[in-house]
Coordinates of C-alpha atoms in Angstrom, one line a residue:
M1 CA 42.3 2.7 -12.8
P2 CA 38.9 3.8 -14.1
K3 CA 37.6 7.3 -13.5
T4 CA 35.2 6.0 -10.8
L5 CA 35.7 3.2 -8.4
R6 CA 33.1 0.4 -7.9
N7 CA 33.1 -3.0 -6.3
K8 CA 36.9 -3.0 -5.5
F9 CA 36.8 -3.3 -1.8
D10 CA 36.6 -7.1 -1.6
I11 CA 39.0 -7.5 -4.5
N12 CA 41.7 -5.6 -2.7
L13 CA 40.9 -7.0 0.8
T14 CA 43.5 -9.8 1.0
Y15 CA 45.9 -11.1 3.6
E16 CA 48.8 -10.2 1.3
K17 CA 47.8 -6.6 0.9
L18 CA 47.2 -6.0 4.6
M19 CA 50.5 -7.6 5.3
E20 CA 52.1 -5.3 2.8
A21 CA 50.5 -2.3 4.5
H22 CA 51.9 -3.5 7.8
I23 CA 55.4 -3.8 6.4
K24 CA 55.2 -0.3 4.9
S25 CA 53.8 1.2 8.1
R26 CA 56.5 -0.2 10.4
K27 CA 59.4 0.8 8.1
G28 CA 61.9 2.8 10.1
K29 CA 59.9 2.3 13.3
G30 CA 60.6 -1.3 14.1
Y31 CA 62.2 -0.4 17.5
R32 CA 58.9 0.9 18.9
K33 CA 57.2 -1.2 21.6
E34 CA 53.8 -1.3 19.9
I35 CA 55.3 -2.6 16.6
I36 CA 57.6 -5.1 18.4
E37 CA 54.5 -6.5 20.1
F38 CA 52.5 -6.5 16.9
N39 CA 55.4 -8.3 15.0
L40 CA 55.3 -11.2 17.6
K41 CA 51.8 -12.2 16.4
Q42 CA 51.5 -10.4 13.1
E43 CA 49.9 -13.2 11.2
D44 CA 47.1 -13.5 13.8
Y45 CA 46.6 -9.8 13.9
I46 CA 46.4 -9.5 10.1
I47 CA 43.9 -12.4 9.9
W48 CA 41.7 -10.8 12.6
L49 CA 41.9 -7.4 10.9
L50 CA 41.0 -9.0 7.6
E51 CA 37.9 -10.5 9.1
Q52 CA 36.9 -7.2 10.8
L53 CA 37.1 -5.3 7.5
K54 CA 35.4 -8.1 5.5
T55 CA 32.4 -8.2 7.9
Q56 CA 32.4 -4.3 8.4
K57 CA 32.8 -4.8 12.1
Y58 CA 36.0 -2.8 12.1
K59 CA 35.9 0.2 14.5
H60 CA 38.6 2.8 14.5
G61 CA 40.4 3.0 17.8
G62 CA 41.3 6.1 19.9
Y63 CA 44.1 8.5 19.7
T64 CA 47.2 9.4 21.7
T65 CA 47.7 13.2 21.7
F66 CA 51.0 15.0 22.0
Y67 CA 52.6 18.3 20.7
V68 CA 55.6 19.0 18.5
T69 CA 57.3 22.4 18.5
E70 CA 59.1 22.3 15.1
P71 CA 58.7 24.1 12.8
K72 CA 55.8 25.4 15.0
V73 CA 53.6 24.1 17.8
R74 CA 51.2 21.5 16.4
K75 CA 48.8 19.1 18.0
I76 CA 49.5 15.5 16.8
E77 CA 46.9 12.9 17.2
K78 CA 48.4 9.4 16.8
S79 CA 46.2 6.5 16.1
R80 CA 46.8 2.9 17.3
Y81 CA 49.1 0.9 15.1
L82 CA 46.4 -1.4 13.9
D83 CA 44.5 1.6 12.5
R84 CA 47.6 2.9 10.8
I85 CA 47.8 -0.3 8.8
V86 CA 44.2 0.3 7.7
H87 CA 45.1 3.9 6.8
R88 CA 48.0 2.7 4.6
W89 CA 45.8 0.0 2.9
L90 CA 43.1 2.5 2.1
V91 CA 45.5 5.1 0.7
D92 CA 47.6 2.7 -1.3
N93 CA 44.8 0.7 -2.9
F94 CA 42.1 3.3 -3.4
L95 CA 42.8 6.9 -2.7
E96 CA 46.3 7.3 -4.2
P97 CA 45.7 5.4 -7.5
L98 CA 42.3 7.1 -8.0
F99 CA 43.0 10.7 -7.0
V100 CA 46.7 11.4 -7.5
P101 CA 46.6 11.1 -11.3
Q102 CA 44.0 13.9 -11.2
F103 CA 46.2 16.3 -9.3
I104 CA 47.9 19.2 -11.1
N105 CA 51.6 18.8 -11.8
T106 CA 52.5 21.6 -9.4
S107 CA 50.9 20.1 -6.3
Y108 CA 54.0 19.1 -4.2
A109 CA 52.9 18.1 -0.7
C110 CA 53.1 14.5 0.5
L111 CA 53.4 13.0 -3.0
K112 CA 56.1 10.7 -4.5
N113 CA 59.0 12.5 -6.2
K114 CA 57.6 15.9 -5.1
G115 CA 58.2 17.5 -1.7
M116 CA 59.0 21.0 -0.4
H117 CA 62.4 21.2 -1.9
N118 CA 61.1 20.5 -5.4
A119 CA 58.4 23.1 -4.8
C120 CA 61.0 25.7 -4.0
L121 CA 63.1 24.9 -7.0
Y122 CA 60.0 25.2 -9.2
V123 CA 59.2 28.6 -7.8
Q124 CA 62.7 29.9 -8.4
K125 CA 62.7 28.4 -12.0
V126 CA 59.4 30.3 -12.7
M127 CA 60.8 33.5 -11.2
K128 CA 63.8 33.3 -13.5
H129 CA 61.6 32.7 -16.5
C130 CA 59.2 35.5 -15.7
K131 CA 62.1 37.9 -15.2
I132 CA 63.1 37.2 -18.8
I133 CA 59.7 37.5 -20.4
W134 CA 58.2 40.3 -18.2
K135 CA 61.2 42.0 -16.5
E136 CA 58.9 42.8 -13.6
Y137 CA 56.1 40.7 -12.1
Y138 CA 54.1 40.1 -9.0
I139 CA 54.0 37.2 -6.6
L140 CA 50.8 36.3 -4.7
K141 CA 51.6 34.2 -1.6
M142 CA 48.6 32.5 0.0
D143 CA 48.2 30.7 3.2
V144 CA 45.0 29.0 4.4
A145 CA 44.0 29.8 7.9
K146 CA 44.2 26.7 10.3
Y147 CA 43.8 24.4 7.3
F148 CA 43.6 21.0 8.9
D149 CA 41.3 22.2 11.7
N150 CA 38.9 23.8 9.2
I151 CA 38.4 21.0 6.7
D152 CA 34.7 20.3 6.5
K153 CA 34.2 16.5 6.5
Q154 CA 30.9 16.5 4.7
I155 CA 32.3 18.6 1.9
L156 CA 35.3 16.2 1.7
I157 CA 33.0 13.2 1.5
N158 CA 31.0 14.8 -1.2
I159 CA 34.2 15.4 -3.2
I160 CA 35.2 11.8 -2.7
K161 CA 31.8 10.4 -3.7
R162 CA 32.2 11.9 -7.2
K163 CA 34.9 9.2 -7.8
I164 CA 34.2 6.5 -5.3
K165 CA 30.9 4.6 -5.7
D166 CA 32.0 1.5 -3.7
E167 CA 29.8 1.6 -0.6
K168 CA 32.3 -0.4 1.4
V169 CA 35.1 1.9 0.7
L170 CA 32.9 4.9 1.6
W171 CA 31.9 3.1 4.9
L172 CA 35.6 2.8 5.8
I173 CA 36.4 6.4 4.9
N174 CA 33.5 7.5 7.1
E175 CA 34.7 5.3 9.9
I176 CA 38.1 6.9 9.8
L177 CA 36.9 10.5 9.3
Y178 CA 34.3 10.4 12.1
A179 CA 36.2 8.4 14.6
Q180 CA 36.2 11.4 16.9
K181 CA 32.7 12.5 16.1
R182 CA 33.6 16.0 15.0
P183 CA 32.2 17.6 11.8
K184 CA 35.4 19.6 11.1
G185 CA 39.1 19.0 11.2
L186 CA 41.6 16.2 10.3
E187 CA 44.0 14.6 12.7
I188 CA 47.5 15.7 12.0
G189 CA 49.5 12.4 12.2
N190 CA 47.1 10.1 10.2
Y191 CA 48.5 8.8 7.0
T192 CA 45.0 9.3 5.5
S193 CA 44.9 12.9 6.6
Q194 CA 47.7 13.9 4.2
M195 CA 45.8 12.4 1.2
F196 CA 42.4 13.8 2.3
A197 CA 44.0 17.3 2.6
N198 CA 45.3 17.1 -0.9
I199 CA 42.0 15.9 -2.3
Y200 CA 40.3 18.8 -0.5
L201 CA 42.6 21.5 -1.9
N202 CA 42.7 19.9 -5.3
E203 CA 39.4 21.7 -5.8
I204 CA 41.1 25.1 -5.6
D205 CA 44.1 23.8 -7.7
Q206 CA 41.7 22.9 -10.5
Y207 CA 39.8 26.2 -10.2
I208 CA 43.0 28.2 -10.4
K209 CA 44.4 26.3 -13.4
N210 CA 41.3 25.5 -15.4
K211 CA 38.9 28.3 -14.6
L212 CA 41.2 31.3 -13.9
H213 CA 43.8 29.9 -16.4
I214 CA 46.7 31.0 -14.2
K215 CA 49.8 29.4 -15.7
Y216 CA 52.3 29.8 -12.9
Y217 CA 50.9 28.3 -9.7
C218 CA 52.1 25.8 -7.2
R219 CA 51.0 24.5 -3.8
Y220 CA 52.6 22.8 -0.8
L221 CA 50.0 21.8 1.7
D222 CA 48.1 25.0 2.6
D223 CA 50.8 27.4 1.2
S224 CA 50.6 28.4 -2.4
I225 CA 52.3 30.7 -4.9
I226 CA 50.9 32.5 -8.0
I227 CA 53.1 34.5 -10.3
V228 CA 51.5 37.0 -12.7
E229 CA 52.6 40.0 -14.7
T230 CA 50.7 42.8 -13.1
K231 CA 49.4 43.7 -9.6
K232 CA 45.9 44.0 -11.0
E233 CA 46.0 40.4 -12.1
A234 CA 47.2 39.4 -8.6
K235 CA 44.5 41.3 -6.9
D236 CA 41.8 39.9 -9.2
A237 CA 43.0 36.4 -8.7
L238 CA 43.1 36.9 -4.9
R239 CA 39.5 38.2 -4.8
K240 CA 38.2 35.3 -6.9
I241 CA 40.2 32.7 -4.9
K242 CA 38.9 34.0 -1.6
K243 CA 35.3 33.8 -2.8
F244 CA 35.8 30.2 -4.1
L245 CA 37.4 29.0 -0.9
K246 CA 34.6 30.5 1.3
Q247 CA 31.7 29.3 -0.9
N248 CA 33.0 25.9 -1.9
L249 CA 35.4 24.7 0.9
K250 CA 34.4 26.9 3.8
L251 CA 38.0 28.1 4.1
E252 CA 39.7 31.5 4.5
L253 CA 43.2 32.8 3.9
N254 CA 45.1 34.1 6.8
K255 CA 47.0 37.4 7.4
K256 CA 50.2 36.0 5.9
T257 CA 48.6 36.2 2.5
Q258 CA 50.3 39.0 0.6
I259 CA 51.3 40.3 -2.9
F260 CA 55.0 41.1 -3.5
K261 CA 57.0 42.7 -6.3
N262 CA 59.5 40.3 -7.8
K263 CA 62.5 42.2 -6.4
Q264 CA 61.2 41.5 -2.8
G265 CA 61.4 37.7 -3.4
V266 CA 59.1 35.4 -1.4
N267 CA 59.1 33.3 1.7
F268 CA 58.0 29.8 0.9
C269 CA 58.5 26.4 2.6
G270 CA 61.0 27.9 5.1
Y271 CA 63.2 29.5 2.4
K272 CA 63.6 33.1 1.1
I273 CA 63.6 32.7 -2.6
N274 CA 64.5 35.1 -5.4
E275 CA 65.7 34.7 -9.0
Y276 CA 69.3 34.2 -8.0
R277 CA 69.5 32.4 -4.7
I278 CA 67.5 30.4 -2.2
K279 CA 68.3 31.3 1.4
I280 CA 67.3 30.0 4.7
R281 CA 65.1 32.4 6.6
D282 CA 66.6 34.1 9.7
K283 CA 64.2 32.2 11.9
G284 CA 65.4 28.9 10.5
K285 CA 69.1 29.9 11.0
R286 CA 68.5 30.7 14.6
K287 CA 66.8 27.3 15.2
L288 CA 69.6 25.5 13.5
K289 CA 72.4 27.3 15.4
K290 CA 70.6 26.6 18.7
K291 CA 70.3 22.9 17.7
V292 CA 74.0 22.6 16.8
K293 CA 75.1 24.4 20.0
K294 CA 73.0 22.0 22.1
L295 CA 74.5 19.0 20.4
E296 CA 78.0 20.4 20.8
N297 CA 77.5 20.7 24.6
Q298 CA 76.2 17.1 24.7
I299 CA 79.3 15.9 22.9
K300 CA 81.6 17.8 25.3
N301 CA 79.8 16.3 28.3
G302 CA 80.0 12.8 26.9
K303 CA 76.3 12.3 26.6
I304 CA 76.4 11.5 22.8
T305 CA 79.1 10.9 20.2
S306 CA 79.8 13.0 17.1
K307 CA 78.3 10.2 15.0
E308 CA 75.1 10.2 17.1
A309 CA 74.9 14.0 16.8
H310 CA 75.1 13.8 13.1
K311 CA 72.0 11.6 13.0
Y312 CA 70.0 14.3 14.8
L313 CA 71.1 16.7 12.1
V314 CA 70.3 14.7 9.0
G315 CA 67.0 16.4 8.5
H316 CA 68.6 19.9 9.0
I317 CA 71.4 19.0 6.5
G318 CA 68.8 17.9 4.0
Y319 CA 67.0 21.2 4.5
I320 CA 70.0 23.5 4.0
K321 CA 71.6 21.7 1.1
Y322 CA 69.1 23.3 -1.3
A323 CA 69.9 26.8 -0.1
N324 CA 73.0 29.0 -0.7
T325 CA 74.5 28.4 2.7
K326 CA 78.2 27.5 2.1
N327 CA 79.5 29.9 4.8
L328 CA 76.8 28.8 7.3
E329 CA 77.7 25.1 6.7
N330 CA 81.4 25.7 7.2
K331 CA 80.7 27.6 10.4
L332 CA 78.3 25.1 11.9
F333 CA 79.4 21.7 10.7
Y334 CA 83.2 21.8 10.7
T335 CA 83.3 19.6 13.8
Y336 CA 81.3 16.9 12.1

């Protein structure tokens, strides 16, 4: 794809591509009522949506709001299914092919073949390397304060406009971003929000790598790690990054931002990482034990089977398999 995008909206606006976006959006969720109802008349809905986008009459619908408590309390704003198809079509045909190739290699969130586990493995790999070349080193752990809530939409649009010149694509992006008429904040739950968030923080990624010339840096969502040889380097980097975030993105780092000596290790993506092992944090262990105990009681009371319980634990098992947790696994999962 060219460095800037022009006159591609109509070319990519086809029945086939909208249907493809629908198929991808419903994957793993076909049992939900809204999707079952959509499937019954999917051809009619797709044709109608095609016409709405073609004539620019499309209006983003409302949101259903609910809260999740894992890994922490978050407000989720869920758009109607028709809008989720549009989100997928926009990301797959415009945002992803245009912006993702510009991201740094060590940006790990919500990207194909990346993810939190690979981010953790990268951090440990760098820690081992720095132990060899420097013996002692420092880790700067940064966390953006209320990241999704504080993304400035006008700044985001200005960043996007550098690469997207197609007025129709920009119209659709504005329609999605300002569906709730607020100048700041992205809806957690939108497929587009993940990509917009990465595009926004790619600005700081590029600054750190290309202006500060920091070699060992990685980011997962709003959490990031920098590894340098001296504490002075870490402090200088932190000062410059704070200034850049405030002036260019209107963001601030929260109180969890700290500088650590290498022997202390670092908490990142739910793990405690040092040069020799990756461990689950105590908070994560407590939640996992509580979950297993609850499922055991449900099995004993005949509410679910062992096979059904295992399904509820798939995500947790995927989480712990990257850590050094053999004893914990033997203790918790012997019944499964």
